Amino acid sequence: MIPHADNEKSDGYDYDTEEKTMKWHHKILLSSSLKVALLALITAVIAPMLVYHYVYYPSLDLPPSDGFSAGSCLVRRSARLMCGVGQVNDSKLCHPQCCYDTDNSICFHRSPSRFTYVMDDDEWDANTTLRSRISTSPFNFTDTLRQIKLSIDDVSATHVSVAFHNPLLLTLESRRIEEKNYTYQVDSPELSVVVSDNLGNDIFNTIRGPIIAAENIWEVVFKMTDEDMYGLGEIPLEEGMVKIIYSNARGESGVPLIFSQTNGSYHGVLLDISGPTEVTFAGENQIVVRSITNVGMKFHLFSGPTPKDIMTDVTKILGFQNQLQYWMLGAHICSDLPSSDAQTDLSDYLTAALKDKLPFESHCGTAPVVFDDDVCEDSVQANLKADSTLVRNNNKRFIPHISPYISVYYEESEETFDDNSTHIETTTEFITESITESYCRNISSEYDNLMLRSADTEKPYKGKVGNAFVIYPDYKEQGTEKVMRKLLDGTEIDGAVLENNWPLDESFKFVNETSEYLPYFSKNFEDAFNYTPQWNITRPNGEIYMYNHNEYGNNFARTFSNLYDDNIPIWTSSQWMSGDIVNKQNVNTTWTNLQRELIEAALGGASGHKLWSSPICGDTEHYNNVTQVRLCVKWYMMATYLPLIKIHSKSIPRDPLAFTGTNKNYIITALNRRLSLLPYFYTTLQEGPILRPMFYQFPESKNLSSVKTQFSVGDDLLIVPDLLPSQTHVHVTMPPGVWYELWSGVHIDAEEGQPVTMTTTDADFLTLIRGGSILVMQKDARETAEETRLRSQYSIIVALDCHNVTVNISDPATGNVAKNVTECHAEGKLYINDNMTLVFEANDEYLSITSEDEDFDAFCDAEKAVWVDHVKEISVYGLQEDLNNFDHHRHIENVINLCDLKDKEEIVIQLN
């Protein structure tokens, strides 16, 4: 028998009594459900509070006494914004109004940030004064400006500017218009600015982030979109990227324009900040703009809704002047090679180029020009005039490369530096007055008052380029035209390339003490300042040079262009908010840079710089004429489709005559092919850029928005370059519409967005033509663009866009009958001049040619004509296969005299 208790409580334990007296914590420990609930409570509430106070705060502090938002340090790592310099090893260096992450030694802003401005009025207007909430900034605890202003200016229905500025130094307009495609909201009391399009999509939103204004450091954070952004040389812009807006050898060449897309609409923000500026793309698409300025920050906002609309608005700001002349679309050659007899070498080169029928337009002469302080000996001026005569006598244009600084002579010296200075000073002085008189070194003495000044000595600032000392005229000052006029001494030129006009200064600079003068000076700023004049030198009027540095290239270009009444074209390597022709410089010869040059030129065009020049095969010393020949040849092929091209040899030649055999043939073929396409390029440039990114050309195609390995060339061509060594295939993401291979007429059978793999060759880039377009070419290229335009007969490619449609056909017996038919169409233009454009339209049976305006002299008058007047052949893509007389197209040879349009309204050619 198994023993058992007689009843439940036979063990002597009083269950009822003990259960009633059980402690509450015993119940929790003995209850699984209660333990889970308690753990969840600790995790959700108590743990974050402990982390909040003991990890993120540099010290325990109380909510702000001003009654405004406390802000939270519980910020997602991806959304943190660095507070001040961000990375600090000691929490005491972190401003107490910031948060501090002890594990990562990072100081970051609360959300919302306490570093902002507040307004006492309930509603903002143009007269509202904003006062700082925190008296010191997170940058070395410098004092913030007590008061700033916010100005919002309705420039047009699609363009509004937003500026945060110091009212003591800058007054801005705040216009209002009724009809506009955007709205804005300014919240109080803590400042928040949101600008949206009429669909409610944000264009510009300060997201209650920091707005900091202090001496020599302003910071504004904003957000444009949660989707993709493009610009500043990048497709797309990605987290962690940092861009510096301060003209320098490695700086951005285009305007600081950022495109964003939201829900299929495109918006733009243009940074109009002349001081040294750092733009950081932080997590979650936050944009941090920090500028060394005392004036403020201005942002131009564009509602779009397409990238083309944005470009149109930006172009109005840049003040673009159409300097395009047809010959400028050809190749420009410059050499900077060591030589004992440069004039003879130049003469020999021009003779060899003529013998090889090398197609190019201009030459820079024996070498780029750096003017000498010694103008009486006339060495530089004499060489310049001799170069001009030699080049022009060989029927080429003379386009010298000219730097803005002037080389000067000094006595031998020892370099020293002052412990309190950030720039090496030398004991050298200008040669004594008696010697100056004998050598006529009179630029530095006669125009001393126009030169940038040293901060320490108040004498002309002495920079260094190579082994030469140089001084820098301040081209913003009146009178510098006289300096340039004296230096040029009446030399005949057809244009000019203004290079190194950031301006360049290779002298050594100390930057380790800069933080004592500037509250924020990052490694990015240090790199940008390294090859430019010392930041704290002054202009002749006493202003700190740094604040006007970005304008130096503009002022030099403006001074130079004023010397010539015939408005010769000016290329410039440094421009700020101007529509000048871009001269890209300092490009190393690498496969990576080959792609970057394509991207930057495409973005430059989309941002308003249609005339963009890129050095073919790079222009630095880093070129190997054995291992990089294949790359260089491919670069020449890319040049076929660039807006403007320049070939600049340094110590090793890389011009076409430096190559041999097949490689040389490929290069000359590429240059000739470019000449053959110039009628299309010239026509395209009347309305928009040549090279275009995919998001610009096809803004409605989501599959193409971030593609950066293929580019539109005008509206009708698409290039897919092979950008890797030994590459045999390329992948095309198909744009909307019908597409054919340009040279064969092969139809690419694929849907929009579908990836297609196609073979590529050593001889060319894959190029497609859009169905529905008509391309006018001149295949028989000559030695210059203008000679080709006048002598080479036209070849026309008709790329049909055909669709099956249902039409009603009248039948006497049965009445109207629905029938499926194929309808085809194509159209194109040839811009001749402002008073003449030829219009082409075609279907699958006929091509018609008509004219707009009546300036027939441009191609019919034997003495005045600059264009040829005959069409020699037509190729038709997209016909039914049985109508083709070649594998993939129909070819028609039929000479057409365009001058017949003088007597008839239309020329009609049968196509089948």
Short mmCIF file of C-alpha atoms in Angstrom, two decimals, residues 718 732 734 737-750 756-759 766-771 797-800 875-879 881 884 886-890:
data_model
loop_
_atom_site.label_atom_id
_atom_site.label_comp_id
_atom_site.label_asym_id
_atom_site.label_seq_id
_atom_site.Cartn_x
_atom_site.Cartn_y
_atom_site.Cartn_z
CA LEU A 718 22.59 57.34 -76.10
CA VAL A 732 22.33 48.83 -71.21
CA MET A 734 16.86 50.50 -71.80
CA GLY A 737 10.97 54.34 -76.62
CA VAL A 738 12.40 52.60 -79.65
CA TRP A 739 16.19 52.39 -80.09
CA TYR A 740 18.60 51.36 -82.84
CA GLU A 741 22.35 50.90 -82.96
CA LEU A 742 23.58 54.12 -84.56
CA TRP A 743 25.90 52.85 -87.26
CA SER A 744 24.13 49.63 -88.36
CA GLY A 745 20.43 50.26 -87.72
CA VAL A 746 20.00 47.11 -85.59
CA HIS A 747 16.80 47.41 -83.56
CA ILE A 748 17.26 46.82 -79.81
CA ASP A 749 14.27 44.66 -78.93
CA ALA A 750 13.74 45.34 -75.21
CA VAL A 756 20.46 44.31 -72.27
CA THR A 757 24.00 43.02 -72.74
CA MET A 758 25.76 44.02 -75.95
CA THR A 759 29.24 43.55 -77.31
CA LEU A 766 28.24 51.61 -78.20
CA THR A 767 25.94 54.37 -79.48
CA LEU A 768 22.16 54.13 -79.93
CA ILE A 769 19.76 56.42 -81.77
CA ARG A 770 16.19 57.05 -80.65
CA GLY A 771 13.31 55.97 -82.85
CA ILE A 797 19.76 58.99 -90.66
CA VAL A 798 15.99 58.57 -90.35
CA ALA A 799 15.20 56.42 -87.28
CA LEU A 800 11.50 55.61 -87.48
CA SER A 875 19.70 55.84 -94.27
CA VAL A 876 16.32 54.67 -92.97
CA TYR A 877 15.99 52.50 -89.84
CA GLY A 878 12.81 50.69 -88.85
CA LEU A 879 11.28 49.84 -92.23
CA GLU A 881 12.58 43.98 -93.50
CA ASN A 884 15.87 47.08 -96.61
CA PHE A 886 21.28 46.51 -96.31
CA ASP A 887 21.12 44.04 -93.42
CA HIS A 888 19.22 46.29 -91.03
CA HIS A 889 18.34 49.46 -92.94
CA ARG A 890 17.57 50.98 -96.27
#
